[in-house]
Short mmCIF file of C-alpha atoms and ligand atoms in Angstrom, two decimals:
data_model
loop_
_atom_site.label_atom_id
_atom_site.label_comp_id
_atom_site.label_asym_id
_atom_site.label_seq_id
_atom_site.Cartn_x
_atom_site.Cartn_y
_atom_site.Cartn_z
CA MET A 1 -51.61 -12.11 49.83
CA THR A 2 -47.92 -12.90 51.61
CA GLN A 3 -47.62 -10.51 53.50
CA LYS A 4 -49.22 -12.04 56.36
CA MET A 5 -46.98 -15.15 55.64
CA LEU A 6 -44.64 -12.37 57.98
CA VAL A 7 -44.79 -12.78 61.55
CA SER A 8 -42.93 -10.42 64.11
CA ARG A 9 -44.01 -9.67 67.70
CA GLY A 10 -45.36 -5.95 66.89
CA GLY A 11 -45.36 -3.49 69.72
CA GLU A 12 -46.25 0.35 69.51
CA GLU A 13 -46.78 2.25 66.62
CA ALA A 14 -44.52 4.93 65.83
CA ASP A 15 -45.14 8.52 65.82
CA LEU A 16 -42.07 9.73 64.52
CA VAL A 17 -40.76 13.61 62.95
CA ILE A 18 -37.78 12.29 61.02
CA ARG A 19 -36.29 16.01 60.37
CA GLY A 20 -34.32 17.06 57.95
CA ALA A 21 -32.66 13.49 56.36
CA ARG A 22 -32.03 13.22 52.59
CA VAL A 23 -34.33 10.82 51.96
CA PHE A 24 -34.00 8.62 48.94
CA ASP A 25 -36.06 6.03 47.36
CA PRO A 26 -35.62 5.92 44.20
CA ARG A 27 -38.44 4.00 43.56
CA GLU A 28 -40.37 7.26 44.48
CA GLY A 29 -38.34 9.20 42.67
CA LEU A 30 -36.93 10.82 45.81
CA ASP A 31 -33.48 13.08 46.56
CA ASP A 32 -33.48 15.77 49.07
CA ALA A 33 -33.43 16.76 52.53
CA ARG A 34 -37.09 16.36 54.24
CA ASP A 35 -39.27 15.59 56.62
CA LEU A 36 -40.28 12.18 56.49
CA VAL A 37 -43.77 11.94 59.37
CA VAL A 38 -44.71 8.60 60.55
CA ARG A 39 -47.98 8.53 61.89
CA GLY A 40 -49.41 5.19 63.79
CA GLY A 41 -46.91 2.90 62.10
CA GLU A 42 -47.27 4.60 58.78
CA ILE A 43 -45.89 7.49 56.75
CA ALA A 44 -47.91 10.47 56.82
CA GLU A 45 -46.29 12.92 55.14
CA VAL A 46 -43.11 13.26 53.51
CA ARG A 47 -42.79 17.32 53.20
CA ASP A 48 -40.24 19.93 53.19
CA PRO A 49 -37.97 20.45 55.91
CA GLY A 50 -38.75 22.55 58.84
CA ALA A 51 -42.84 22.63 59.61
CA GLU A 52 -43.48 21.70 63.61
CA ALA A 53 -43.77 18.32 64.80
CA PRO A 54 -47.22 16.81 65.80
CA GLU A 55 -47.43 16.91 69.85
CA GLY A 56 -46.41 14.03 71.29
CA ALA A 57 -44.44 12.74 67.93
CA GLU A 58 -41.08 11.93 69.12
CA VAL A 59 -38.91 14.19 66.82
CA VAL A 60 -35.75 12.73 65.28
CA GLU A 61 -32.74 15.28 64.39
CA ALA A 62 -31.53 13.35 61.02
CA GLU A 63 -29.61 16.19 59.37
CA GLY A 64 -26.83 15.11 58.01
CA LEU A 65 -28.68 11.51 57.30
CA LEU A 66 -29.68 9.37 55.04
CA ALA A 67 -32.68 7.83 54.97
CA LEU A 68 -33.57 4.50 53.24
CA PRO A 69 -36.35 2.77 52.33
CA ALA A 70 -35.37 -0.25 55.24
CA PHE A 71 -33.67 -3.53 53.44
CA VAL A 72 -34.74 -7.38 52.77
CA ASP A 73 -32.85 -9.94 53.35
CA PRO A 74 -34.23 -13.19 51.43
CA HIS A 75 -31.32 -15.19 52.50
CA VAL A 76 -30.80 -15.93 56.60
CA HIS A 77 -30.11 -18.32 58.88
CA LEU A 78 -31.90 -17.78 62.75
CA ARG A 79 -31.10 -21.97 63.93
CA VAL A 80 -34.35 -22.47 65.19
CA PRO A 81 -35.36 -24.84 66.13
CA GLY A 82 -32.44 -26.57 67.69
CA GLN A 83 -29.10 -24.68 67.50
CA GLU A 84 -30.18 -21.50 69.64
CA TYR A 85 -26.37 -21.31 71.07
CA LYS A 86 -25.53 -20.67 67.46
CA GLU A 87 -28.42 -17.95 66.68
CA ASP A 88 -32.62 -17.49 67.75
CA LEU A 89 -35.53 -15.72 66.78
CA GLU A 90 -34.73 -12.84 69.22
CA THR A 91 -30.58 -11.96 68.64
CA GLY A 92 -31.11 -12.96 65.12
CA THR A 93 -34.49 -10.27 64.30
CA ARG A 94 -32.36 -8.09 66.49
CA ALA A 95 -28.64 -8.09 63.94
CA ALA A 96 -31.32 -7.93 60.91
CA ALA A 97 -32.20 -4.04 62.38
CA ALA A 98 -29.55 -3.28 63.79
CA GLY A 99 -28.18 -4.22 60.14
CA GLY A 100 -31.53 -2.12 58.83
CA TYR A 101 -33.31 -4.62 57.66
CA CYS A 102 -36.93 -4.80 57.91
CA ALA A 103 -38.37 -8.44 57.15
CA VAL A 104 -35.97 -11.52 56.77
CA ILE A 105 -36.85 -14.59 55.12
CA ALA A 106 -35.18 -17.44 57.84
CA MET A 107 -34.18 -20.93 55.86
CA ALA A 108 -35.17 -24.40 56.61
CA ASN A 109 -31.88 -26.09 57.10
CA THR A 110 -32.49 -26.36 60.94
CA THR A 111 -32.53 -29.56 63.79
CA PRO A 112 -35.46 -31.42 63.16
CA PRO A 113 -35.22 -29.49 59.86
CA ILE A 114 -39.19 -26.96 59.27
CA ASP A 115 -40.00 -29.68 56.72
CA SER A 116 -43.68 -29.94 58.60
CA ALA A 117 -47.09 -28.25 59.00
CA SER A 118 -46.04 -28.67 62.96
CA VAL A 119 -42.53 -27.42 62.75
CA LEU A 120 -43.89 -24.56 61.20
CA GLY A 121 -46.07 -23.54 63.24
CA SER A 122 -43.85 -23.72 66.21
CA VAL A 123 -41.74 -21.37 64.72
CA ARG A 124 -44.11 -19.06 63.63
CA ASP A 125 -45.48 -19.17 67.32
CA GLN A 126 -41.89 -18.63 68.58
CA ALA A 127 -41.41 -15.22 66.25
CA GLU A 128 -45.00 -13.83 67.21
CA ARG A 129 -43.83 -13.34 71.00
CA VAL A 130 -39.64 -12.52 70.17
CA ALA A 131 -39.16 -11.68 66.76
CA SER A 132 -38.77 -7.47 66.53
CA ILE A 133 -38.70 -7.59 62.47
CA PRO A 134 -41.03 -9.85 60.58
CA VAL A 135 -39.94 -13.16 59.57
CA GLY A 136 -41.21 -15.43 56.90
CA PHE A 137 -40.09 -18.76 57.21
CA VAL A 138 -39.00 -21.43 54.19
CA ALA A 139 -40.20 -24.71 54.54
CA ASN A 140 -38.49 -27.93 53.17
CA VAL A 141 -38.85 -29.10 49.46
CA THR A 142 -38.03 -32.45 50.73
CA ARG A 143 -38.69 -34.95 53.62
CA GLY A 144 -35.50 -34.48 56.59
CA MET A 145 -33.47 -32.64 53.76
CA ALA A 146 -33.08 -36.29 52.32
CA GLY A 147 -33.55 -35.37 48.55
CA GLU A 148 -35.80 -37.84 48.07
CA GLU A 149 -39.76 -37.68 48.60
CA LEU A 150 -41.53 -33.39 48.71
CA THR A 151 -42.50 -32.48 51.60
CA GLU A 152 -46.80 -31.39 52.27
CA MET A 153 -45.80 -28.41 49.91
CA ALA A 154 -50.42 -27.61 50.14
CA GLU A 155 -50.05 -27.75 53.65
CA LEU A 156 -47.07 -25.87 54.24
CA ARG A 157 -48.19 -23.31 52.23
CA ASP A 158 -51.97 -23.40 54.06
CA GLU A 159 -49.49 -22.85 57.78
CA GLY A 160 -47.77 -20.33 56.24
CA ALA A 161 -44.68 -21.02 54.22
CA ILE A 162 -43.26 -18.20 52.26
CA ALA A 163 -41.36 -20.46 50.03
CA PHE A 164 -39.37 -23.97 50.13
CA SER A 165 -36.29 -24.37 49.72
CA ASP A 166 -33.78 -26.82 50.89
CA ASP A 167 -31.04 -24.40 51.61
CA GLY A 168 -27.68 -26.45 52.79
CA LEU A 169 -28.04 -29.21 49.93
CA PRO A 170 -28.34 -28.77 46.11
CA ILE A 171 -31.93 -31.50 44.92
CA ARG A 172 -29.81 -34.03 43.15
CA SER A 173 -32.20 -35.16 41.90
CA ALA A 174 -33.67 -33.44 38.55
CA ARG A 175 -36.51 -36.13 38.77
CA VAL A 176 -37.08 -35.07 42.12
CA LEU A 177 -37.00 -31.26 41.63
CA ARG A 178 -39.50 -31.38 38.90
CA ARG A 179 -41.68 -32.53 40.98
CA ALA A 180 -41.96 -30.40 43.10
CA LEU A 181 -41.81 -27.63 40.05
CA GLN A 182 -45.22 -28.94 39.46
CA TYR A 183 -46.32 -28.75 42.72
CA GLN A 184 -45.29 -25.75 43.33
CA GLN A 185 -47.96 -24.74 39.76
CA LEU A 186 -50.44 -26.59 42.43
CA ALA A 187 -49.18 -24.47 46.06
CA GLY A 188 -47.63 -21.52 44.64
CA GLY A 189 -44.23 -20.29 46.61
CA VAL A 190 -41.63 -20.00 44.44
CA ILE A 191 -38.34 -22.73 45.93
CA ALA A 192 -35.26 -21.84 46.54
CA LEU A 193 -31.94 -23.12 45.28
CA HIS A 194 -28.63 -23.95 46.64
CA GLU A 195 -26.81 -24.78 43.39
CA GLU A 196 -24.15 -27.54 43.93
CA ASP A 197 -23.23 -30.41 42.17
CA PRO A 198 -22.20 -32.89 44.72
CA ASP A 199 -20.15 -35.09 42.73
CA LEU A 200 -17.68 -32.20 41.83
CA SER A 201 -18.08 -30.40 45.10
CA GLY A 202 -16.60 -33.74 46.55
CA GLY A 203 -15.22 -32.88 49.39
CA GLY A 204 -13.98 -29.36 48.54
CA VAL A 205 -13.14 -26.37 51.19
CA MET A 206 -12.78 -23.51 49.30
CA HIS A 207 -12.39 -22.38 45.14
CA GLU A 208 -11.21 -24.61 43.22
CA GLY A 209 -7.71 -22.49 41.90
CA GLU A 210 -4.29 -21.61 42.23
CA VAL A 211 -5.06 -20.46 45.85
CA SER A 212 -6.42 -23.21 46.88
CA ALA A 213 -3.00 -25.28 44.63
CA VAL A 214 -1.00 -23.56 46.38
CA LEU A 215 -2.41 -23.83 50.11
CA GLY A 216 -2.98 -27.64 48.81
CA MET A 217 -6.39 -28.50 49.61
CA GLU A 218 -9.10 -29.60 47.52
CA GLY A 219 -11.65 -26.80 45.61
CA VAL A 220 -15.12 -26.64 44.75
CA PRO A 221 -15.18 -25.57 41.08
CA ALA A 222 -17.24 -23.49 39.67
CA VAL A 223 -18.51 -25.58 37.23
CA SER A 224 -20.40 -27.64 40.18
CA GLU A 225 -22.33 -24.62 40.68
CA SER A 226 -23.06 -23.21 36.79
CA THR A 227 -23.78 -26.54 35.76
CA MET A 228 -26.93 -27.10 38.35
CA ILE A 229 -28.37 -23.88 37.57
CA ALA A 230 -28.28 -24.49 34.03
CA ARG A 231 -30.09 -27.94 34.07
CA ASP A 232 -32.85 -26.62 36.81
CA CYS A 233 -33.34 -22.65 34.79
CA ALA A 234 -34.09 -25.84 31.96
CA LEU A 235 -36.62 -27.80 34.34
CA ALA A 236 -37.88 -24.87 35.46
CA LEU A 237 -38.43 -24.07 31.63
CA TYR A 238 -39.90 -27.12 30.89
CA GLU A 239 -42.58 -26.96 33.73
CA ASP A 240 -43.33 -23.33 33.11
CA ALA A 241 -42.61 -22.89 37.38
CA ARG A 242 -40.70 -20.13 39.33
CA ILE A 243 -37.52 -20.82 41.22
CA HIS A 244 -34.88 -18.22 43.18
CA VAL A 245 -30.63 -18.97 42.50
CA GLN A 246 -29.15 -18.43 45.94
CA HIS A 247 -26.28 -17.22 46.41
CA LEU A 248 -24.13 -16.72 42.95
CA SER A 249 -21.20 -16.77 43.47
CA ALA A 250 -19.35 -17.70 39.67
CA ARG A 251 -18.92 -15.73 36.40
CA ALA A 252 -20.21 -18.82 35.08
CA SER A 253 -23.76 -18.77 37.05
CA VAL A 254 -24.28 -15.20 35.84
CA GLU A 255 -23.97 -16.47 32.37
CA ALA A 256 -26.34 -19.41 33.21
CA ILE A 257 -28.67 -17.02 35.19
CA ARG A 258 -28.50 -13.95 31.76
CA SER A 259 -29.05 -16.95 29.15
CA ALA A 260 -32.04 -18.61 31.06
CA LYS A 261 -33.19 -14.95 31.32
CA ALA A 262 -33.09 -14.29 27.58
CA ALA A 263 -34.84 -17.72 27.16
CA GLY A 264 -38.43 -16.69 29.44
CA VAL A 265 -37.17 -18.52 32.66
CA GLN A 266 -39.13 -17.52 35.28
CA VAL A 267 -35.82 -16.96 37.73
CA THR A 268 -34.68 -14.83 40.46
CA CYS A 269 -31.40 -14.38 41.88
CA GLU A 270 -29.38 -12.77 44.41
CA ALA A 271 -25.66 -12.81 45.77
CA SER A 272 -23.94 -11.53 49.00
CA PRO A 273 -21.65 -9.21 50.20
CA HIS A 274 -18.86 -11.31 50.98
CA HIS A 275 -19.03 -12.82 47.41
CA LEU A 276 -19.44 -8.68 46.12
CA VAL A 277 -16.54 -7.37 48.12
CA LEU A 278 -13.85 -10.98 49.23
CA THR A 279 -12.20 -13.38 47.09
CA ASP A 280 -10.90 -16.51 47.61
CA GLU A 281 -7.15 -14.94 48.34
CA GLU A 282 -8.71 -14.22 52.13
CA VAL A 283 -8.53 -17.83 52.29
CA ARG A 284 -4.27 -18.12 52.39
CA SER A 285 -4.89 -16.79 56.01
CA LEU A 286 -6.17 -19.86 56.34
CA ASP A 287 -8.75 -18.33 59.29
CA ALA A 288 -11.90 -20.04 58.96
CA ARG A 289 -13.90 -16.82 58.75
CA PHE A 290 -13.00 -16.73 54.76
CA LYS A 291 -14.92 -20.52 54.70
CA MET A 292 -18.44 -21.40 53.88
CA ASN A 293 -20.76 -22.39 51.28
CA PRO A 294 -20.43 -21.53 47.93
CA PRO A 295 -16.55 -20.50 48.43
CA LEU A 296 -15.15 -17.23 47.66
CA ARG A 297 -14.06 -17.35 44.23
CA THR A 298 -11.59 -14.98 41.73
CA GLU A 299 -11.35 -11.18 41.24
CA ASP A 300 -13.31 -12.36 37.66
CA ASP A 301 -16.06 -13.96 39.30
CA ARG A 302 -16.63 -11.16 41.79
CA GLN A 303 -16.22 -8.70 38.81
CA ALA A 304 -18.98 -10.70 36.88
CA LEU A 305 -21.01 -10.89 39.83
CA ILE A 306 -21.13 -6.77 40.09
CA GLU A 307 -21.93 -6.45 36.05
CA GLY A 308 -24.80 -9.12 37.71
CA LEU A 309 -25.62 -5.98 39.47
CA ARG A 310 -26.15 -3.85 37.68
CA ASP A 311 -27.59 -4.75 34.24
CA GLY A 312 -29.81 -6.52 36.09
CA THR A 313 -28.96 -10.94 35.54
CA ILE A 314 -28.87 -10.37 39.37
CA ASP A 315 -31.87 -9.58 41.12
CA CYS A 316 -30.97 -8.92 45.12
CA VAL A 317 -28.49 -8.67 47.76
CA ALA A 318 -29.11 -11.75 50.47
CA THR A 319 -26.65 -12.09 53.32
CA ASP A 320 -27.28 -15.88 53.78
CA HIS A 321 -26.19 -14.80 57.58
CA ALA A 322 -24.78 -18.13 58.70
CA PRO A 323 -24.35 -17.76 62.41
CA HIS A 324 -21.73 -20.40 64.16
CA ALA A 325 -20.18 -20.69 67.94
CA SER A 326 -16.26 -20.30 67.83
CA GLU A 327 -15.66 -23.54 68.81
CA GLU A 328 -16.84 -24.54 65.54
CA LYS A 329 -15.11 -21.61 63.48
CA GLU A 330 -11.70 -21.84 65.79
CA VAL A 331 -10.25 -25.01 64.36
CA PRO A 332 -8.07 -25.86 61.54
CA PHE A 333 -9.43 -24.65 57.97
CA GLU A 334 -10.21 -27.86 56.78
CA GLN A 335 -12.49 -29.08 59.77
CA ALA A 336 -14.59 -25.66 60.42
CA ALA A 337 -18.24 -25.45 59.78
CA MET A 338 -19.31 -23.26 56.54
CA GLY A 339 -20.47 -19.82 56.72
CA VAL A 340 -20.54 -16.25 57.94
CA THR A 341 -22.91 -13.44 59.96
CA GLY A 342 -23.18 -10.50 57.49
CA LEU A 343 -27.03 -9.31 58.64
CA GLU A 344 -25.26 -6.17 60.51
CA THR A 345 -22.29 -5.47 58.10
CA ALA A 346 -24.03 -5.96 54.23
CA PHE A 347 -24.95 -1.96 53.65
CA ALA A 348 -21.94 -0.90 55.38
CA VAL A 349 -19.65 -2.95 53.89
CA LEU A 350 -21.52 -2.43 50.17
CA HIS A 351 -21.46 0.96 50.69
CA THR A 352 -18.00 1.15 51.96
CA GLU A 353 -16.70 -1.46 48.93
CA LEU A 354 -18.25 -0.34 46.11
CA VAL A 355 -20.69 3.04 46.20
CA VAL A 356 -17.63 4.92 47.64
CA PRO A 357 -14.97 3.83 44.80
CA GLY A 358 -17.87 4.93 42.80
CA VAL A 359 -17.84 0.92 41.55
CA LEU A 360 -21.40 1.00 41.41
CA ASP A 361 -24.78 3.74 42.34
CA LEU A 362 -26.31 4.08 45.95
CA GLY A 363 -30.02 3.81 43.92
CA THR A 364 -28.64 0.44 42.39
CA LEU A 365 -27.74 -0.91 46.43
CA VAL A 366 -30.57 0.42 47.51
CA GLU A 367 -32.74 -0.86 44.62
CA LYS A 368 -30.76 -4.74 45.27
CA MET A 369 -31.12 -4.29 49.22
CA THR A 370 -34.87 -3.65 49.39
CA CYS A 371 -36.82 -5.99 46.34
CA GLY A 372 -35.46 -9.25 48.13
CA GLY A 373 -39.04 -10.11 49.27
CA GLU A 374 -40.12 -10.02 45.45
CA PRO A 375 -39.69 -13.42 44.77
CA PHE A 376 -41.14 -14.25 47.82
CA GLY A 377 -44.45 -12.11 47.08
CA ILE A 378 -43.13 -9.18 49.37
CA GLU A 379 -43.78 -5.72 48.06
CA ALA A 380 -40.15 -3.60 48.77
CA PRO A 381 -41.11 -0.89 50.85
CA ARG A 382 -41.30 2.87 49.98
CA LEU A 383 -40.83 6.31 51.08
CA GLY A 384 -43.80 7.46 50.28
CA ALA A 385 -47.50 9.20 51.84
CA GLY A 386 -49.72 6.20 53.41
CA GLU A 387 -47.47 3.23 52.84
CA ARG A 388 -46.73 1.16 56.06
CA ALA A 389 -43.02 3.06 57.79
CA ASN A 390 -40.16 0.64 57.01
CA VAL A 391 -37.38 3.05 56.64
CA VAL A 392 -33.15 3.07 57.84
CA LEU A 393 -31.78 5.46 58.81
CA ILE A 394 -27.62 5.84 58.35
CA ASP A 395 -25.08 8.20 59.20
CA PRO A 396 -22.92 7.76 55.42
CA ALA A 397 -19.91 9.49 56.92
CA ALA A 398 -19.84 7.68 60.16
CA GLU A 399 -16.32 5.93 60.28
CA TRP A 400 -16.37 2.33 62.17
CA MET A 401 -13.94 -1.21 62.91
CA VAL A 402 -16.41 -3.89 62.34
CA GLY A 403 -16.76 -5.78 65.42
CA GLU A 404 -15.29 -3.47 67.69
CA ASP A 405 -18.35 -2.73 69.65
CA GLY A 406 -19.42 -6.61 69.28
CA TYR A 407 -22.55 -7.62 68.00
CA GLU A 408 -26.30 -8.07 68.42
CA SER A 409 -26.01 -11.91 66.82
CA ARG A 410 -25.33 -14.43 68.88
CA SER A 411 -23.00 -15.53 67.19
CA HIS A 412 -19.36 -13.41 65.83
CA ASN A 413 -17.99 -15.43 62.80
CA SER A 414 -18.55 -12.12 60.43
CA CYS A 415 -15.71 -12.14 57.52
CA PHE A 416 -15.82 -8.93 57.73
CA ALA A 417 -14.19 -8.37 61.40
CA GLY A 418 -11.58 -5.69 61.95
CA ARG A 419 -12.01 -3.73 59.14
CA GLU A 420 -12.69 -0.15 58.76
CA VAL A 421 -16.18 0.77 57.33
CA THR A 422 -17.76 3.91 56.34
CA GLY A 423 -21.43 4.58 57.02
CA ARG A 424 -23.43 3.34 59.90
CA VAL A 425 -26.97 2.84 61.30
CA GLN A 426 -28.47 4.85 63.58
CA MET A 427 -32.07 3.79 63.08
CA THR A 428 -34.72 1.07 62.16
CA VAL A 429 -38.72 1.26 61.21
CA ALA A 430 -39.68 -1.89 60.76
CA ASP A 431 -43.13 -2.42 60.37
CA GLY A 432 -43.98 0.77 61.55
CA ARG A 433 -42.49 0.36 64.52
CA VAL A 434 -38.92 1.48 66.25
CA ALA A 435 -36.96 -1.87 66.01
CA PHE A 436 -33.37 -0.59 66.56
CA ARG A 437 -31.58 2.61 67.52
CA GLN A 438 -27.55 2.97 67.62
CA ARG A 439 -27.14 3.85 71.47
CA SER A 440 -25.04 6.87 70.81
CA PHE A 441 -28.01 7.97 68.69
CA ALA A 442 -30.08 11.43 70.28
CA MET A 443 -33.92 11.43 70.31
CA GLY A 444 -37.25 14.02 71.86
CA VAL A 445 -40.22 14.48 72.58
CA ALA A 446 -42.07 17.72 70.78
ZN1 LIG B 1 -26.62 -22.32 50.60
ZN1 LIG B 2 -27.90 -20.50 53.10
#
C-alpha cells in the first residue's frame, strides 16, 4: 500500500546477469557465490555460478564483489522546494544511488515547508520527472512548522505523504503532539520526531561536556534529547499511537527507548553513521564539518549506540543527509549551519569503522541499512527470486579516500572528507533499474 507512495522517474527495466558475486542477504539466509539473474527489473533467479547468460542480458563480472540488498534511508534532506543551491531531487537521488540506496525518505523542512497538499503534489511531480531512485515524501505535522496548528493530515496522506515530521525542529508542545497522535489513528502514517527540548538546548552549538567547557562553547546536554523521548513515548503509549524517533545521539536516549519498548510503546528509532563513528573530540578542530544537530557526543554515548544496534533497541541506520553550501559551513564554528552530508559514505564508513575491526557483524549492518523503510510501511529489499531488483554491488576490499573524486551531491559538507575507507559501491539497481555505476566499473553484453 505504501509502496505507491514512493515516486521516481522510472526508466528502462534492467536485464542483467551479475556473475559470481558473494550474494549476501541475512533475511534470505543467503551467503554464497551465486549468479543473480535480473529480468525485466525483477530477480528471476539466484543460481549456481557459471551457467550461460540469457541473450541480450548485460553480464556483470562480479567475482570478489559483494551483492547485497540495496539500502533504504529513512531520513534525508533533499532541499526541494526552495534550497536547490544545496541539493535537488536529481543530485540528491544520484548521491543516494552512489551510496547504494534504492529508496530514501525526504524530510519536509523545506522553503516553503511541505505542509500543504499543493507543495507535496509539486515535489512528487518533480520526483516523477528527475528522481533516479524512489523517494517518499514526509509532510509536516504542524502548519509552517510553527508547532501550533496541525496540518490537514488526512488530506496530505491522500496526496501521498508517506509519514509526518517537523524534523529540523522538535514539537515543543505536548498538547499539540498529543492531538497529532490522535489524528494519526485516522490518517495513518508514523510520526517521525526530532527530539530536543528547546529550553534545555538553548543556544548550544555542540555537546555539553568536557570538550565544550574547554572550548568555552555553549553546549546541548544529552538530557535535552532523552527527556523529550521519554515524554513522547509516554504520549504514544497513552494514545496507542506509533512514533519513530530520529537520530539518537546519547546513551540516555538509547535507555529511554529500551525501556519504552519493554513497556509496549509502538516506537522505532534510528542512528546515523556520524554518531556511530565520531565523538565530540572532533570539535576540538573547530571545523564546522563536525557541527550537526543532535551534536556528536562522548565515546560512552557512541558505545551505547553501537550496543543499541546490536541488541535491537535501534532499528535502523539513517544518514540525516543534510547538504549545505560551502559558505554556510566555512565560517566560525558557532555561526555555521548544522548538518552534514552522508548518503555517499554511510556504508563505507560503517564497514570500515565497525565491521572490519569486528565491532559489528556484516549481517547486522546490512539489516540495519536495509530496514529503514519499515517504520514507514516500506518492506526491506530481498534478494529472492520473484522480488523487485534492489541490489547493491560492493567491492569490499576497495580502499578510497572520501571526497578524493568529488561527490554526486551538490554539497560537500561531509564530516568524513579525507578519511581512508574500505568498501566501495560499484553499482546500484533500484526498483529494477540501474541507478548508478562507478565510472571505472567494467561491463559486457551477452
Ligand atoms: Zn533532526
Ligand atoms: Zn534531519
